[in-house]
Amino acid sequence: MESELGIIEQSFNSRYSLWVQEALAELPDCFTITDPCISGQPIVFASKGFLKMMGYSKSEVIGKNGRIFQGPGTCRRSVMEIREAIREERAIQINLLNYRKDGAPFWMLFHMCPVFSKEDGRVIHFVGVQVPISRKPRRSAGRNGVNLCEEGSRMDEIVYGSCRREVCSDSLVESGRLMSLDSALDDVDSRVLDIEEPCEASDLEKRRAATAIHSILSVLTHYSELTGRLVCGKRCSISGVGLLSSSLNISLGRLKQSFVLTDPHLPDMPIVYASDAFFKLTGYARHEVLGCNCRFLSGVETDSSTIYRIKESIQNEKACTVRILNYRKDKSSFWNLLHISPVRNASGKIAYFVGVQMEEGCKNQDGHGLSPEMRQLSAVGAVKIAVRSLSMGAGPSKS
């Protein structure tokens, strides 16, 4: 758990000045920030306004996915629209029924937008602003297009009509029961209106959400300038640079094995994705790995003939397995059982090379009874499926 919190902390510290969280905390808006590069796209920041609105503490939210705020009444189609926007790396504004910690449902306007790295155009965060929708005291259509108010009156007439003769004979006792029944009907009717009736955000609420997004992006941009690792609200990288879509990042993030993905179409074949397990194994942070060639893991005692075997297999577009001496960030060495394999897209062309690492003799790897070779092949297979399935769909947006 501590390592996961460390990765979440790096999500901010590696990109922005240390003061960014204090600056964000001063904003009055209700919002969260998630990191699509971390497995499960967890929340890495939640504003005070958001925590107060939802009734959660900071520790209950950080590291969790936004689905914890959904409930039985949340529209599945709306959730799919949000996921599609994440996959296409674009902004979205949608009405959504969410649930507070105490289980109380409420309608809100959800406005989400990506935050891009100005260096390479990757999506590094998603900002999600939540604006509660003010409900108007009106009745909506019930079943079969019948107005709920009319439907309620009709129900009252049925109840009272059937019981009127009994009321006349049994007087006050039955009358009291009917009053209780009437009150229960009103309560049910009220709950139906409060929970299930779709709410439409007003123009004012939409403007309020857009203004909040602008304020948050301004803060992130300013504090990224202090570190020299600039961010922006629109993709502004040079065309032709290989980018992993957020959806591929999310799919790869579900894999627990240590592995990297390199792009053979870019100069020096840089790493374009590295798993959380890889960072834990090597001690490096994400920003120290992405964009670098894998040779930084080699050291003075690394066998040059092994390195040559790796280069030869890549040139021949073949898979290979080697035992190589690698080095962590703290300069300690470890024997790495490395398996490298080409990864082809839906058209059959090589899109990436995957390298799966396994420390020899490590007892902490949960292999579910599988041999090291089978675990590596399983990870390679999962990567290939993710790349092929996503290459068949739409790529990231260029806006």
PDB file of N, CA and C in Angstrom, residues 276-346:
ATOM      1  N   ASP A 276       3.991  -0.468 -13.089  1.00  0.00           N
ATOM      2  CA  ASP A 276       4.285  -0.110 -11.696  1.00  0.00           C
ATOM      3  C   ASP A 276       5.274  -1.096 -11.079  1.00  0.00           C
ATOM      4  N   ALA A 277       5.146  -2.378 -11.454  1.00  0.00           N
ATOM      5  CA  ALA A 277       6.056  -3.393 -10.920  1.00  0.00           C
ATOM      6  C   ALA A 277       7.496  -3.142 -11.382  1.00  0.00           C
ATOM      7  N   PHE A 278       7.659  -2.578 -12.577  1.00  0.00           N
ATOM      8  CA  PHE A 278       9.006  -2.255 -13.070  1.00  0.00           C
ATOM      9  C   PHE A 278       9.642  -1.169 -12.208  1.00  0.00           C
ATOM     10  N   PHE A 279       8.852  -0.139 -11.857  1.00  0.00           N
ATOM     11  CA  PHE A 279       9.382   0.933 -11.004  1.00  0.00           C
ATOM     12  C   PHE A 279       9.770   0.390  -9.634  1.00  0.00           C
ATOM     13  N   LYS A 280       8.954  -0.530  -9.134  1.00  0.00           N
ATOM     14  CA  LYS A 280       9.247  -1.132  -7.826  1.00  0.00           C
ATOM     15  C   LYS A 280      10.505  -1.987  -7.894  1.00  0.00           C
ATOM     16  N   LEU A 281      10.689  -2.714  -8.985  1.00  0.00           N
ATOM     17  CA  LEU A 281      11.855  -3.582  -9.146  1.00  0.00           C
ATOM     18  C   LEU A 281      13.149  -2.789  -9.279  1.00  0.00           C
ATOM     19  N   THR A 282      13.108  -1.716 -10.063  1.00  0.00           N
ATOM     20  CA  THR A 282      14.336  -0.977 -10.389  1.00  0.00           C
ATOM     21  C   THR A 282      14.584   0.247  -9.498  1.00  0.00           C
ATOM     22  N   GLY A 283      13.551   0.741  -8.846  1.00  0.00           N
ATOM     23  CA  GLY A 283      13.724   1.915  -7.989  1.00  0.00           C
ATOM     24  C   GLY A 283      13.638   3.241  -8.709  1.00  0.00           C
ATOM     25  N   TYR A 284      13.410   3.217 -10.001  1.00  0.00           N
ATOM     26  CA  TYR A 284      13.304   4.455 -10.768  1.00  0.00           C
ATOM     27  C   TYR A 284      11.873   4.989 -10.740  1.00  0.00           C
ATOM     28  N   ALA A 285      11.728   6.295 -10.970  1.00  0.00           N
ATOM     29  CA  ALA A 285      10.415   6.920 -11.087  1.00  0.00           C
ATOM     30  C   ALA A 285      10.018   6.964 -12.558  1.00  0.00           C
ATOM     31  N   ARG A 286       8.748   7.193 -12.789  1.00  0.00           N
ATOM     32  CA  ARG A 286       8.225   7.176 -14.165  1.00  0.00           C
ATOM     33  C   ARG A 286       8.948   8.185 -15.059  1.00  0.00           C
ATOM     34  N   HIS A 287       9.126   9.404 -14.577  1.00  0.00           N
ATOM     35  CA  HIS A 287       9.729  10.424 -15.428  1.00  0.00           C
ATOM     36  C   HIS A 287      11.210  10.149 -15.708  1.00  0.00           C
ATOM     37  N   GLU A 288      11.827   9.254 -14.922  1.00  0.00           N
ATOM     38  CA  GLU A 288      13.224   8.898 -15.151  1.00  0.00           C
ATOM     39  C   GLU A 288      13.367   7.761 -16.164  1.00  0.00           C
ATOM     40  N   VAL A 289      12.249   7.142 -16.516  1.00  0.00           N
ATOM     41  CA  VAL A 289      12.275   5.963 -17.386  1.00  0.00           C
ATOM     42  C   VAL A 289      11.721   6.257 -18.778  1.00  0.00           C
ATOM     43  N   LEU A 290      10.544   6.900 -18.828  1.00  0.00           N
ATOM     44  CA  LEU A 290       9.894   7.140 -20.120  1.00  0.00           C
ATOM     45  C   LEU A 290      10.784   8.006 -21.019  1.00  0.00           C
ATOM     46  N   GLY A 291      10.933   7.585 -22.259  1.00  0.00           N
ATOM     47  CA  GLY A 291      11.770   8.325 -23.210  1.00  0.00           C
ATOM     48  C   GLY A 291      13.209   7.856 -23.250  1.00  0.00           C
ATOM     49  N   CYS A 292      13.567   6.942 -22.357  1.00  0.00           N
ATOM     50  CA  CYS A 292      14.954   6.449 -22.307  1.00  0.00           C
ATOM     51  C   CYS A 292      15.051   5.064 -22.951  1.00  0.00           C
ATOM     52  N   ASN A 293      16.246   4.759 -23.441  1.00  0.00           N
ATOM     53  CA  ASN A 293      16.529   3.414 -23.936  1.00  0.00           C
ATOM     54  C   ASN A 293      16.803   2.498 -22.743  1.00  0.00           C
ATOM     55  N   CYS A 294      16.520   1.224 -22.901  1.00  0.00           N
ATOM     56  CA  CYS A 294      16.668   0.272 -21.788  1.00  0.00           C
ATOM     57  C   CYS A 294      18.108   0.076 -21.322  1.00  0.00           C
ATOM     58  N   ARG A 295      19.057   0.630 -22.046  1.00  0.00           N
ATOM     59  CA  ARG A 295      20.451   0.403 -21.684  1.00  0.00           C
ATOM     60  C   ARG A 295      20.815   1.011 -20.323  1.00  0.00           C
ATOM     61  N   PHE A 296      19.982   1.922 -19.795  1.00  0.00           N
ATOM     62  CA  PHE A 296      20.325   2.532 -18.502  1.00  0.00           C
ATOM     63  C   PHE A 296      20.304   1.496 -17.368  1.00  0.00           C
ATOM     64  N   LEU A 297      19.734   0.316 -17.626  1.00  0.00           N
ATOM     65  CA  LEU A 297      19.740  -0.745 -16.623  1.00  0.00           C
ATOM     66  C   LEU A 297      21.047  -1.527 -16.627  1.00  0.00           C
ATOM     67  N   SER A 298      21.844  -1.348 -17.649  1.00  0.00           N
ATOM     68  CA  SER A 298      23.123  -2.065 -17.744  1.00  0.00           C
ATOM     69  C   SER A 298      24.188  -1.367 -16.913  1.00  0.00           C
ATOM     70  N   GLY A 299      25.232  -2.121 -16.570  1.00  0.00           N
ATOM     71  CA  GLY A 299      26.329  -1.568 -15.782  1.00  0.00           C
ATOM     72  C   GLY A 299      27.657  -2.152 -16.190  1.00  0.00           C
ATOM     73  N   VAL A 300      28.655  -1.944 -15.355  1.00  0.00           N
ATOM     74  CA  VAL A 300      30.029  -2.321 -15.707  1.00  0.00           C
ATOM     75  C   VAL A 300      30.192  -3.830 -15.870  1.00  0.00           C
ATOM     76  N   GLU A 301      29.411  -4.620 -15.153  1.00  0.00           N
ATOM     77  CA  GLU A 301      29.575  -6.065 -15.214  1.00  0.00           C
ATOM     78  C   GLU A 301      28.520  -6.748 -16.084  1.00  0.00           C
ATOM     79  N   THR A 302      27.732  -5.974 -16.785  1.00  0.00           N
ATOM     80  CA  THR A 302      26.752  -6.555 -17.701  1.00  0.00           C
ATOM     81  C   THR A 302      27.468  -7.160 -18.901  1.00  0.00           C
ATOM     82  N   ASP A 303      27.116  -8.372 -19.241  1.00  0.00           N
ATOM     83  CA  ASP A 303      27.790  -9.097 -20.327  1.00  0.00           C
ATOM     84  C   ASP A 303      27.419  -8.476 -21.676  1.00  0.00           C
ATOM     85  N   SER A 304      28.424  -8.011 -22.419  1.00  0.00           N
ATOM     86  CA  SER A 304      28.184  -7.367 -23.704  1.00  0.00           C
ATOM     87  C   SER A 304      27.633  -8.352 -24.747  1.00  0.00           C
ATOM     88  N   SER A 305      27.999  -9.639 -24.618  1.00  0.00           N
ATOM     89  CA  SER A 305      27.492 -10.624 -25.573  1.00  0.00           C
ATOM     90  C   SER A 305      25.981 -10.828 -25.398  1.00  0.00           C
ATOM     91  N   THR A 306      25.496 -10.693 -24.167  1.00  0.00           N
ATOM     92  CA  THR A 306      24.059 -10.794 -23.915  1.00  0.00           C
ATOM     93  C   THR A 306      23.328  -9.615 -24.545  1.00  0.00           C
ATOM     94  N   ILE A 307      23.925  -8.441 -24.422  1.00  0.00           N
ATOM     95  CA  ILE A 307      23.334  -7.251 -25.037  1.00  0.00           C
ATOM     96  C   ILE A 307      23.274  -7.412 -26.551  1.00  0.00           C
ATOM     97  N   TYR A 308      24.327  -8.013 -27.113  1.00  0.00           N
ATOM     98  CA  TYR A 308      24.350  -8.228 -28.564  1.00  0.00           C
ATOM     99  C   TYR A 308      23.221  -9.184 -28.979  1.00  0.00           C
ATOM    100  N   ARG A 309      22.975 -10.242 -28.182  1.00  0.00           N
ATOM    101  CA  ARG A 309      21.899 -11.188 -28.483  1.00  0.00           C
ATOM    102  C   ARG A 309      20.546 -10.470 -28.514  1.00  0.00           C
ATOM    103  N   ILE A 310      20.364  -9.538 -27.596  1.00  0.00           N
ATOM    104  CA  ILE A 310      19.109  -8.778 -27.536  1.00  0.00           C
ATOM    105  C   ILE A 310      18.957  -7.921 -28.795  1.00  0.00           C
ATOM    106  N   LYS A 311      20.021  -7.216 -29.164  1.00  0.00           N
ATOM    107  CA  LYS A 311      19.974  -6.365 -30.356  1.00  0.00           C
ATOM    108  C   LYS A 311      19.708  -7.199 -31.616  1.00  0.00           C
ATOM    109  N   GLU A 312      20.316  -8.358 -31.675  1.00  0.00           N
ATOM    110  CA  GLU A 312      20.153  -9.214 -32.841  1.00  0.00           C
ATOM    111  C   GLU A 312      18.711  -9.707 -32.972  1.00  0.00           C
ATOM    112  N   SER A 313      18.096 -10.078 -31.864  1.00  0.00           N
ATOM    113  CA  SER A 313      16.709 -10.555 -31.906  1.00  0.00           C
ATOM    114  C   SER A 313      15.759  -9.430 -32.304  1.00  0.00           C
ATOM    115  N   ILE A 314      16.059  -8.218 -31.874  1.00  0.00           N
ATOM    116  CA  ILE A 314      15.220  -7.076 -32.255  1.00  0.00           C
ATOM    117  C   ILE A 314      15.348  -6.788 -33.745  1.00  0.00           C
ATOM    118  N   GLN A 315      16.574  -6.823 -34.247  1.00  0.00           N
ATOM    119  CA  GLN A 315      16.798  -6.588 -35.675  1.00  0.00           C
ATOM    120  C   GLN A 315      16.109  -7.649 -36.531  1.00  0.00           C
ATOM    121  N   ASN A 316      16.074  -8.880 -36.033  1.00  0.00           N
ATOM    122  CA  ASN A 316      15.438  -9.970 -36.775  1.00  0.00           C
ATOM    123  C   ASN A 316      13.947 -10.102 -36.463  1.00  0.00           C
ATOM    124  N   GLU A 317      13.447  -9.211 -35.612  1.00  0.00           N
ATOM    125  CA  GLU A 317      12.037  -9.196 -35.223  1.00  0.00           C
ATOM    126  C   GLU A 317      11.612 -10.534 -34.633  1.00  0.00           C
ATOM    127  N   LYS A 318      12.479 -11.067 -33.767  1.00  0.00           N
ATOM    128  CA  LYS A 318      12.224 -12.357 -33.130  1.00  0.00           C
ATOM    129  C   LYS A 318      12.184 -12.180 -31.612  1.00  0.00           C
ATOM    130  N   ALA A 319      11.496 -13.111 -30.955  1.00  0.00           N
ATOM    131  CA  ALA A 319      11.478 -13.121 -29.493  1.00  0.00           C
ATOM    132  C   ALA A 319      12.744 -13.792 -28.975  1.00  0.00           C
ATOM    133  N   CYS A 320      13.155 -13.408 -27.756  1.00  0.00           N
ATOM    134  CA  CYS A 320      14.312 -14.048 -27.135  1.00  0.00           C
ATOM    135  C   CYS A 320      14.198 -13.958 -25.621  1.00  0.00           C
ATOM    136  N   THR A 321      14.868 -14.883 -24.953  1.00  0.00           N
ATOM    137  CA  THR A 321      14.917 -14.895 -23.485  1.00  0.00           C
ATOM    138  C   THR A 321      16.378 -14.973 -23.070  1.00  0.00           C
ATOM    139  N   VAL A 322      16.784 -14.059 -22.176  1.00  0.00           N
ATOM    140  CA  VAL A 322      18.168 -14.020 -21.725  1.00  0.00           C
ATOM    141  C   VAL A 322      18.218 -13.850 -20.211  1.00  0.00           C
ATOM    142  N   ARG A 323      19.387 -14.187 -19.661  1.00  0.00           N
ATOM    143  CA  ARG A 323      19.675 -13.924 -18.243  1.00  0.00           C
ATOM    144  C   ARG A 323      20.747 -12.848 -18.222  1.00  0.00           C
ATOM    145  N   ILE A 324      20.378 -11.668 -17.736  1.00  0.00           N
ATOM    146  CA  ILE A 324      21.271 -10.520 -17.838  1.00  0.00           C
ATOM    147  C   ILE A 324      21.426  -9.831 -16.482  1.00  0.00           C
ATOM    148  N   LEU A 325      22.629  -9.356 -16.193  1.00  0.00           N
ATOM    149  CA  LEU A 325      22.884  -8.628 -14.955  1.00  0.00           C
ATOM    150  C   LEU A 325      22.494  -7.162 -15.151  1.00  0.00           C
ATOM    151  N   ASN A 326      21.506  -6.721 -14.404  1.00  0.00           N
ATOM    152  CA  ASN A 326      21.045  -5.329 -14.465  1.00  0.00           C
ATOM    153  C   ASN A 326      21.283  -4.618 -13.147  1.00  0.00           C
ATOM    154  N   TYR A 327      21.089  -3.299 -13.164  1.00  0.00           N
ATOM    155  CA  TYR A 327      21.345  -2.478 -11.992  1.00  0.00           C
ATOM    156  C   TYR A 327      20.147  -1.592 -11.672  1.00  0.00           C
ATOM    157  N   ARG A 328      19.859  -1.503 -10.364  1.00  0.00           N
ATOM    158  CA  ARG A 328      18.800  -0.615  -9.899  1.00  0.00           C
ATOM    159  C   ARG A 328      19.321   0.820  -9.790  1.00  0.00           C
ATOM    160  N   LYS A 329      18.394   1.711  -9.450  1.00  0.00           N
ATOM    161  CA  LYS A 329      18.776   3.118  -9.306  1.00  0.00           C
ATOM    162  C   LYS A 329      19.806   3.307  -8.199  1.00  0.00           C
ATOM    163  N   ASP A 330      19.710   2.482  -7.132  1.00  0.00           N
ATOM    164  CA  ASP A 330      20.661   2.603  -6.010  1.00  0.00           C
ATOM    165  C   ASP A 330      21.982   1.889  -6.283  1.00  0.00           C
ATOM    166  N   LYS A 331      22.190   1.455  -7.542  1.00  0.00           N
ATOM    167  CA  LYS A 331      23.421   0.807  -8.010  1.00  0.00           C
ATOM    168  C   LYS A 331      23.541  -0.655  -7.591  1.00  0.00           C
ATOM    169  N   SER A 332      22.566  -1.191  -6.859  1.00  0.00           N
ATOM    170  CA  SER A 332      22.620  -2.614  -6.519  1.00  0.00           C
ATOM    171  C   SER A 332      22.279  -3.434  -7.760  1.00  0.00           C
ATOM    172  N   SER A 333      22.886  -4.592  -7.887  1.00  0.00           N
ATOM    173  CA  SER A 333      22.689  -5.417  -9.080  1.00  0.00           C
ATOM    174  C   SER A 333      21.714  -6.550  -8.807  1.00  0.00           C
ATOM    175  N   PHE A 334      21.115  -7.081  -9.868  1.00  0.00           N
ATOM    176  CA  PHE A 334      20.239  -8.244  -9.763  1.00  0.00           C
ATOM    177  C   PHE A 334      20.247  -8.981 -11.099  1.00  0.00           C
ATOM    178  N   TRP A 335      20.060 -10.293 -11.025  1.00  0.00           N
ATOM    179  CA  TRP A 335      19.983 -11.096 -12.239  1.00  0.00           C
ATOM    180  C   TRP A 335      18.559 -11.029 -12.767  1.00  0.00           C
ATOM    181  N   ASN A 336      18.460 -10.571 -13.991  1.00  0.00           N
ATOM    182  CA  ASN A 336      17.169 -10.344 -14.626  1.00  0.00           C
ATOM    183  C   ASN A 336      16.897 -11.423 -15.669  1.00  0.00           C
ATOM    184  N   LEU A 337      15.827 -12.199 -15.451  1.00  0.00           N
ATOM    185  CA  LEU A 337      15.381 -13.154 -16.470  1.00  0.00           C
ATOM    186  C   LEU A 337      14.488 -12.367 -17.429  1.00  0.00           C
ATOM    187  N   LEU A 338      15.054 -11.941 -18.523  1.00  0.00           N
ATOM    188  CA  LEU A 338      14.403 -11.008 -19.446  1.00  0.00           C
ATOM    189  C   LEU A 338      13.862 -11.722 -20.685  1.00  0.00           C
ATOM    190  N   HIS A 339      12.597 -11.479 -20.960  1.00  0.00           N
ATOM    191  CA  HIS A 339      11.994 -12.013 -22.192  1.00  0.00           C
ATOM    192  C   HIS A 339      11.545 -10.840 -23.054  1.00  0.00           C
ATOM    193  N   ILE A 340      11.981 -10.822 -24.307  1.00  0.00           N
ATOM    194  CA  ILE A 340      11.655  -9.742 -25.244  1.00  0.00           C
ATOM    195  C   ILE A 340      10.880 -10.319 -26.423  1.00  0.00           C
ATOM    196  N   SER A 341       9.837  -9.600 -26.838  1.00  0.00           N
ATOM    197  CA  SER A 341       9.026 -10.096 -27.949  1.00  0.00           C
ATOM    198  C   SER A 341       8.447  -8.919 -28.732  1.00  0.00           C
ATOM    199  N   PRO A 342       8.361  -9.050 -30.062  1.00  0.00           N
ATOM    200  CA  PRO A 342       7.697  -8.009 -30.858  1.00  0.00           C
ATOM    201  C   PRO A 342       6.190  -8.027 -30.602  1.00  0.00           C
ATOM    202  N   VAL A 343       5.569  -6.857 -30.662  1.00  0.00           N
ATOM    203  CA  VAL A 343       4.120  -6.726 -30.487  1.00  0.00           C
ATOM    204  C   VAL A 343       3.549  -6.118 -31.760  1.00  0.00           C
ATOM    205  N   ARG A 344       2.669  -6.835 -32.410  1.00  0.00           N
ATOM    206  CA  ARG A 344       2.114  -6.383 -33.689  1.00  0.00           C
ATOM    207  C   ARG A 344       0.729  -5.772 -33.493  1.00  0.00           C
ATOM    208  N   ASN A 345       0.406  -4.806 -34.338  1.00  0.00           N
ATOM    209  CA  ASN A 345      -0.916  -4.198 -34.284  1.00  0.00           C
ATOM    210  C   ASN A 345      -1.904  -5.039 -35.090  1.00  0.00           C
ATOM    211  N   ALA A 346      -3.137  -4.515 -35.260  1.00  0.00           N
ATOM    212  CA  ALA A 346      -4.183  -5.288 -35.929  1.00  0.00           C
ATOM    213  C   ALA A 346      -3.859  -5.590 -37.388  1.00  0.00           C
TER     214      ALA A 346
END
